[in-house]
Coordinates of C-alpha atoms in Angstrom, one line a residue:
X1 CA 11.7 -129.6 11.0
X2 CA 13.3 -132.1 12.8
X3 CA 15.9 -135.2 12.5
X4 CA 16.1 -136.8 9.4
X5 CA 14.8 -140.3 8.9
X6 CA 16.0 -143.0 8.0
X7 CA 19.6 -142.0 8.2
X8 CA 21.1 -141.8 4.5
X9 CA 21.9 -145.3 2.8
X10 CA 20.3 -147.0 5.8
X11 CA 20.0 -151.0 4.7
X12 CA 16.5 -151.3 3.7
X13 CA 15.7 -147.5 3.9
X14 CA 13.1 -145.5 1.5
X15 CA 13.6 -142.0 1.4
X16 CA 13.3 -138.8 -1.5
X17 CA 15.9 -137.4 -3.5
X18 CA 16.5 -134.2 -1.3
X19 CA 18.2 -137.1 1.4
X20 CA 21.0 -137.6 -1.1
X21 CA 21.1 -133.9 -2.2
X22 CA 21.8 -133.6 1.6
X23 CA 24.5 -136.2 1.7
X24 CA 26.3 -134.0 -0.8
X25 CA 25.7 -130.9 1.3
X26 CA 27.2 -132.5 4.4
X27 CA 30.4 -132.6 2.4
X28 CA 30.8 -129.0 0.5
X29 CA 32.1 -125.5 2.2
X30 CA 30.1 -123.3 4.9
X31 CA 28.9 -120.4 2.6
X32 CA 30.8 -117.9 5.5
X33 CA 28.4 -114.6 5.9
X34 CA 26.1 -113.8 8.5
X35 CA 22.3 -114.5 6.6
X36 CA 23.3 -118.3 6.6
X37 CA 23.9 -118.9 10.3
X38 CA 20.3 -118.8 10.5
X39 CA 19.9 -122.1 8.0
X40 CA 22.9 -124.2 9.1
X41 CA 22.0 -126.8 6.1
X42 CA 23.0 -123.5 3.5
X43 CA 25.9 -124.3 1.1
X44 CA 29.1 -122.4 -0.2
X45 CA 27.4 -122.5 -3.8
X46 CA 29.4 -121.8 -7.0
X47 CA 31.6 -123.6 -10.1
X48 CA 34.4 -126.7 -9.1
X49 CA 38.1 -124.5 -9.3
X50 CA 40.0 -125.7 -11.8
X51 CA 43.7 -124.3 -13.7
X52 CA 42.7 -121.1 -14.4
X53 CA 39.0 -121.6 -13.9
X54 CA 37.7 -122.6 -17.0
X55 CA 34.8 -124.2 -15.6
X56 CA 31.7 -122.2 -16.4
X57 CA 33.4 -119.5 -17.7
X58 CA 31.9 -117.1 -20.0
X59 CA 33.3 -116.0 -23.3
X60 CA 32.5 -113.9 -26.2
X61 CA 32.6 -115.9 -29.8
X62 CA 35.8 -115.5 -31.1
X63 CA 34.0 -113.5 -33.8
X64 CA 32.1 -111.1 -31.9
X65 CA 28.4 -111.4 -32.1
X66 CA 25.2 -111.2 -29.4
X67 CA 25.9 -114.6 -28.4
X68 CA 28.4 -115.5 -25.7
X69 CA 30.0 -118.8 -24.8
X70 CA 29.7 -121.3 -21.8
X71 CA 32.8 -123.6 -20.8
X72 CA 31.7 -127.5 -19.6
X73 CA 32.1 -127.2 -15.8
X74 CA 30.8 -128.8 -12.8
X75 CA 28.6 -126.4 -10.4
X76 CA 27.2 -126.8 -7.1
X77 CA 23.9 -125.1 -6.4
X78 CA 21.9 -124.9 -3.2
X79 CA 17.9 -124.9 -2.7
X80 CA 16.5 -121.6 -2.3
X81 CA 12.8 -122.1 -3.2
X82 CA 12.5 -123.3 0.3
X83 CA 15.7 -123.8 1.6
X84 CA 17.6 -126.2 3.4
X85 CA 16.7 -129.0 0.9
X86 CA 20.0 -130.4 -0.5
X87 CA 22.6 -129.4 -3.3
X88 CA 21.7 -130.0 -6.8
X89 CA 24.7 -130.6 -9.3
X90 CA 25.0 -129.7 -12.4
X91 CA 27.4 -131.0 -15.5
X92 CA 27.5 -129.1 -18.2
X93 CA 30.4 -131.3 -20.5
X94 CA 30.2 -128.7 -23.2
X95 CA 30.4 -125.2 -24.8
X96 CA 27.2 -123.8 -24.6
X97 CA 26.4 -121.0 -27.2
X98 CA 24.0 -118.6 -25.4
X99 CA 22.1 -116.1 -27.4
X100 CA 21.9 -112.2 -26.2
X101 CA 18.8 -109.9 -27.1
X102 CA 19.7 -107.2 -29.0
X103 CA 20.9 -103.7 -27.6
X104 CA 17.9 -101.0 -27.1
X105 CA 17.7 -97.4 -28.4
X106 CA 19.7 -94.3 -28.2
X107 CA 20.3 -93.8 -24.5
X108 CA 19.4 -97.4 -23.3
X109 CA 21.5 -99.5 -21.4
X110 CA 20.8 -102.2 -19.6
X111 CA 23.2 -105.4 -17.4
X112 CA 22.3 -108.7 -18.8
X113 CA 23.7 -112.0 -16.5
X114 CA 25.0 -115.0 -17.1
X115 CA 23.3 -117.9 -15.2
X116 CA 23.3 -121.6 -14.5
X117 CA 19.8 -123.0 -12.5
X118 CA 17.8 -125.5 -11.5
X119 CA 14.4 -125.8 -11.6
X120 CA 12.4 -128.3 -9.7
X121 CA 8.9 -128.6 -9.6
X122 CA 8.7 -130.6 -6.1
X123 CA 8.8 -127.1 -4.5
X124 CA 7.8 -124.7 -7.1
X125 CA 6.7 -124.5 -10.9
X126 CA 5.8 -127.1 -13.7
X127 CA 9.3 -127.3 -14.4
X128 CA 12.3 -129.9 -13.4
X129 CA 15.6 -129.3 -15.3
X130 CA 18.4 -127.6 -15.1
X131 CA 19.0 -124.0 -17.9
X132 CA 22.3 -122.1 -18.7
X133 CA 19.8 -118.4 -19.0
X134 CA 20.9 -115.0 -20.2
X135 CA 18.2 -112.7 -18.0
X136 CA 18.1 -109.7 -19.1
X137 CA 18.1 -106.3 -17.1
X138 CA 16.3 -103.6 -17.1
X139 CA 17.2 -100.5 -18.9
X140 CA 19.2 -97.4 -17.2
X141 CA 19.9 -93.9 -19.0
X142 CA 23.9 -94.4 -18.0
X143 CA 25.8 -97.7 -17.9
X144 CA 25.9 -96.4 -14.6
X145 CA 23.0 -96.7 -13.8
X146 CA 21.8 -100.5 -14.7
X147 CA 21.5 -103.5 -12.7
X148 CA 20.3 -107.2 -12.8
X149 CA 17.0 -107.8 -13.9
X150 CA 15.0 -110.9 -11.5
X151 CA 17.3 -114.4 -11.2
X152 CA 16.0 -117.4 -10.5
X153 CA 15.7 -118.7 -6.9
X154 CA 18.5 -121.4 -8.1
X155 CA 20.7 -120.2 -9.9
X156 CA 24.8 -119.7 -10.2
X157 CA 25.3 -116.7 -11.3
X158 CA 28.4 -117.0 -13.4
X159 CA 28.8 -112.9 -15.5
X160 CA 27.4 -109.9 -16.7
X161 CA 27.2 -108.4 -19.7
X162 CA 27.5 -104.6 -20.1
X163 CA 25.4 -103.3 -23.2
X164 CA 25.0 -100.2 -24.4
X165 CA 22.6 -98.2 -27.3
X166 CA 22.4 -99.5 -30.5
X167 CA 25.4 -102.2 -30.0
X168 CA 25.8 -104.9 -32.8
X169 CA 28.1 -107.8 -30.4
X170 CA 29.8 -109.0 -27.3
X171 CA 33.4 -108.2 -27.0
X172 CA 35.6 -109.6 -24.2
X173 CA 35.6 -106.0 -22.7
X174 CA 31.9 -105.9 -22.2
X175 CA 32.4 -109.7 -20.2
X176 CA 32.2 -109.2 -16.2
X177 CA 33.4 -112.8 -14.6
X178 CA 31.1 -113.1 -11.2
X179 CA 31.6 -116.8 -10.5
X180 CA 32.1 -118.1 -6.9
X181 CA 33.9 -121.2 -6.2
X182 CA 33.2 -123.7 -3.8
X183 CA 34.8 -126.7 -2.8
X184 CA 34.5 -129.6 -0.1
X185 CA 34.6 -128.8 3.6
X186 CA 37.9 -128.2 4.4
X187 CA 39.3 -127.0 1.0
X188 CA 40.8 -123.9 0.3
X189 CA 38.2 -121.5 -1.4
X190 CA 39.4 -118.7 -4.0
X191 CA 38.3 -116.3 -3.0
X192 CA 38.7 -112.0 -4.3
X193 CA 40.0 -110.1 -0.7
X194 CA 36.7 -107.4 -1.5
X195 CA 34.1 -110.7 -1.1
X196 CA 35.7 -113.2 1.5
X197 CA 33.2 -114.6 3.5
X198 CA 33.3 -112.8 7.2
X199 CA 31.8 -115.7 9.3
X200 CA 34.6 -118.6 8.4
X201 CA 34.1 -121.3 10.4
X202 CA 37.6 -121.7 12.2
X203 CA 40.4 -123.0 10.7
X204 CA 38.6 -121.7 7.2
X205 CA 41.2 -121.1 4.4
X206 CA 40.7 -118.4 1.6
X207 CA 42.9 -118.1 -0.7
X208 CA 43.0 -114.3 -2.2
X209 CA 44.2 -114.5 -5.6
X210 CA 44.1 -110.5 -6.0
X211 CA 46.6 -110.7 -3.6
X212 CA 48.6 -113.6 -3.8
X213 CA 47.5 -115.1 -0.3
X214 CA 45.9 -116.9 2.1
X215 CA 44.2 -115.5 4.7
X216 CA 42.1 -118.0 7.4
X217 CA 39.1 -117.9 10.1
X218 CA 40.0 -117.6 13.8
X219 CA 37.7 -119.2 16.2
X220 CA 36.1 -115.6 17.0
X221 CA 35.7 -115.5 13.1
X222 CA 37.7 -112.6 12.0
X223 CA 39.9 -113.7 8.5
X224 CA 42.7 -113.1 9.2
X225 CA 46.8 -113.2 7.5
X226 CA 48.0 -117.1 7.8
X227 CA 51.4 -116.8 9.4
X228 CA 55.1 -115.4 7.2
X229 CA 53.1 -113.8 4.7
X230 CA 53.6 -110.0 4.4
X231 CA 50.5 -108.0 4.7
X232 CA 50.7 -104.1 3.7
X233 CA 48.9 -102.0 6.0
X234 CA 49.3 -98.5 6.1
X235 CA 50.4 -96.3 9.2
X236 CA 49.2 -93.3 10.7
X237 CA 52.5 -90.4 10.6
X238 CA 53.0 -88.7 13.8
X239 CA 55.3 -85.3 14.4
X240 CA 56.8 -85.9 10.4
X241 CA 55.5 -84.4 6.9
X242 CA 56.6 -86.1 4.3
X243 CA 56.1 -83.1 2.4
X244 CA 53.7 -84.7 -0.8
X245 CA 55.8 -87.8 -0.5
X246 CA 54.2 -91.1 0.2
X247 CA 54.7 -94.3 2.8
X248 CA 55.3 -97.7 1.8
X249 CA 54.8 -100.2 4.3
X250 CA 54.9 -103.9 5.1
X251 CA 54.9 -106.7 7.6
X252 CA 54.5 -110.5 8.7
X253 CA 54.3 -112.1 12.0
X254 CA 55.9 -115.5 12.8
X255 CA 54.2 -116.8 16.0
X256 CA 55.1 -113.9 18.7
X257 CA 57.1 -111.8 16.4
X258 CA 56.7 -109.4 14.1
X259 CA 58.8 -108.7 11.3
X260 CA 58.3 -104.9 9.7
X261 CA 59.5 -102.9 6.5
X262 CA 58.6 -99.2 6.9
X263 CA 59.6 -96.8 3.5
X264 CA 59.5 -93.5 4.2
X265 CA 60.1 -91.2 0.6
X266 CA 60.4 -87.4 0.7
X267 CA 58.7 -86.1 -2.4
X268 CA 59.8 -82.9 -2.1
X269 CA 62.4 -80.3 -0.2
X270 CA 60.7 -80.3 3.1
X271 CA 62.4 -79.7 6.2
X272 CA 60.5 -81.5 9.0
X273 CA 60.8 -81.6 12.9
X274 CA 60.5 -84.0 15.5
X275 CA 61.3 -87.6 16.0
X276 CA 59.8 -90.2 13.0
X277 CA 56.7 -91.8 14.9
X278 CA 54.0 -94.3 12.9
X279 CA 51.4 -96.6 14.2
X280 CA 51.9 -101.1 14.5
X281 CA 50.2 -103.0 12.4
X282 CA 50.1 -105.7 15.4
X283 CA 50.4 -104.4 19.4
X284 CA 53.4 -105.3 20.6
X285 CA 54.4 -107.0 24.1
X286 CA 53.6 -104.9 27.4
X287 CA 57.3 -103.6 27.6
X288 CA 58.0 -100.4 26.6
X289 CA 61.3 -100.9 24.6
X290 CA 61.6 -103.2 21.6
X291 CA 64.7 -104.6 19.7
X292 CA 65.6 -103.8 16.9
X293 CA 66.4 -102.8 13.2
X294 CA 68.4 -101.5 11.0
X295 CA 68.0 -97.9 9.6
X296 CA 69.1 -96.2 6.5
X297 CA 68.9 -93.0 5.4
X298 CA 69.6 -91.2 1.9
X299 CA 70.7 -88.4 1.3
X300 CA 73.2 -88.6 4.1
X301 CA 71.5 -86.7 7.1
X302 CA 71.8 -86.9 11.2
X303 CA 72.5 -90.6 10.8
X304 CA 73.2 -92.9 7.2
X305 CA 72.9 -96.4 8.8
X306 CA 72.6 -97.8 11.9
X307 CA 70.9 -100.1 14.6
X308 CA 67.0 -98.8 16.3
X309 CA 64.8 -99.2 19.0
X310 CA 61.1 -98.9 19.2
X311 CA 59.7 -96.5 22.2
X312 CA 56.2 -97.6 22.0
X313 CA 53.2 -95.8 23.9
X314 CA 49.5 -96.7 23.7
X315 CA 48.8 -94.8 19.8
X316 CA 52.2 -94.9 18.0
X317 CA 55.7 -96.8 18.0
X318 CA 58.8 -94.2 17.7
X319 CA 62.4 -95.0 17.0
X320 CA 65.7 -94.0 18.2
X321 CA 68.9 -95.1 16.3
X322 CA 72.6 -95.5 17.3
X323 CA 74.5 -92.8 15.7
X324 CA 77.6 -94.8 13.8
X325 CA 79.5 -92.0 14.4
X326 CA 80.0 -92.1 17.8
X327 CA 78.1 -95.4 18.7
X328 CA 75.7 -93.2 20.5
X329 CA 72.1 -93.4 20.5
X330 CA 69.8 -90.5 20.1
X331 CA 66.0 -89.9 18.1
X332 CA 66.3 -90.1 14.9
X333 CA 65.1 -86.9 13.7
X334 CA 64.6 -84.6 10.7
X335 CA 65.1 -81.7 13.2
X336 CA 67.6 -79.6 10.6
X337 CA 67.8 -81.9 8.0
X338 CA 66.4 -80.5 4.6
X339 CA 65.6 -83.7 2.7
X340 CA 66.4 -83.6 -0.9
X341 CA 63.6 -84.5 -3.8
X342 CA 63.3 -87.9 -3.7
X343 CA 65.2 -88.7 -0.4
X344 CA 64.6 -91.9 1.9
X345 CA 64.9 -93.4 4.7
X346 CA 64.3 -97.5 5.3
X347 CA 63.2 -99.2 8.2
X348 CA 63.6 -103.4 8.8
X349 CA 62.6 -103.6 12.3
X350 CA 61.7 -107.0 14.6
X351 CA 59.5 -107.1 17.3
X352 CA 57.8 -109.3 20.3
X353 CA 54.3 -109.5 19.8
X354 CA 52.1 -110.6 23.5

């Protein structure tokens, strides 16, 4: 293929339906996955997001039976029979009831899949229409071994339905929502964190509802959290034992400053030794010492509350604190301190990054 002529909507031009579909393609979000880079006309297909995302939602019947209901909505479906021939717009303007085939016998499990699909006889087959369908999956000997059946090439998956042996009705718990959402180019795409595209265009913003946070694609294709949002991370501890306790850490970045909050919880009585050391979520500037933060220990130990400094090497950060009893600086160490069951250390720290 080469440059497509005539351009869309050129006066007195004559062009096929494909050109109108490509006009829609031009305004939709980039898919953002490595597999799509070789096909530059691909889009992120999916359902238009809405309040509480009801569009094309699959739900159980009010009185559960072997059917499901698909809500109205608008879906954008890429053409996969050939590829690069534009985007179909499918509109459903009312609830549609879809029947599900009877369940299998004892020991037979399956996963059926609800899709909205497009068939285009210009490229394959003899049918030209949109359909809402339940694609039956093959039987398996356990629920965990079920897989989807063969889906139509031009389809948007809406939901999976888990069906056990002898099942006579589809309840809400049997329906797994697997819709993708798509927006216009430059719009904010709602997508769970575990399936956020890993090759977004620079500046593409995603909202991850499972984490209630915004992330974006940078110029290298890496997905990064938006500035100022608290992020969780798991620091690796050095020279410290928490018994059967745990560590909770959050950080956020504003430009060249990182705010870090760490809570170390002793789950059982223990006497640790050494300076408290742990890894940082973002490497600090090259200086070996960064200012500062507050430290609080409970129950009383060497220090109750005071300012602290960070000493950083290529691996971990060490914390030193002011002893409020004399104003001196010393290593915040658990040496000789027996932390009672449920004791904790809280540190709120700010430092500069390169």
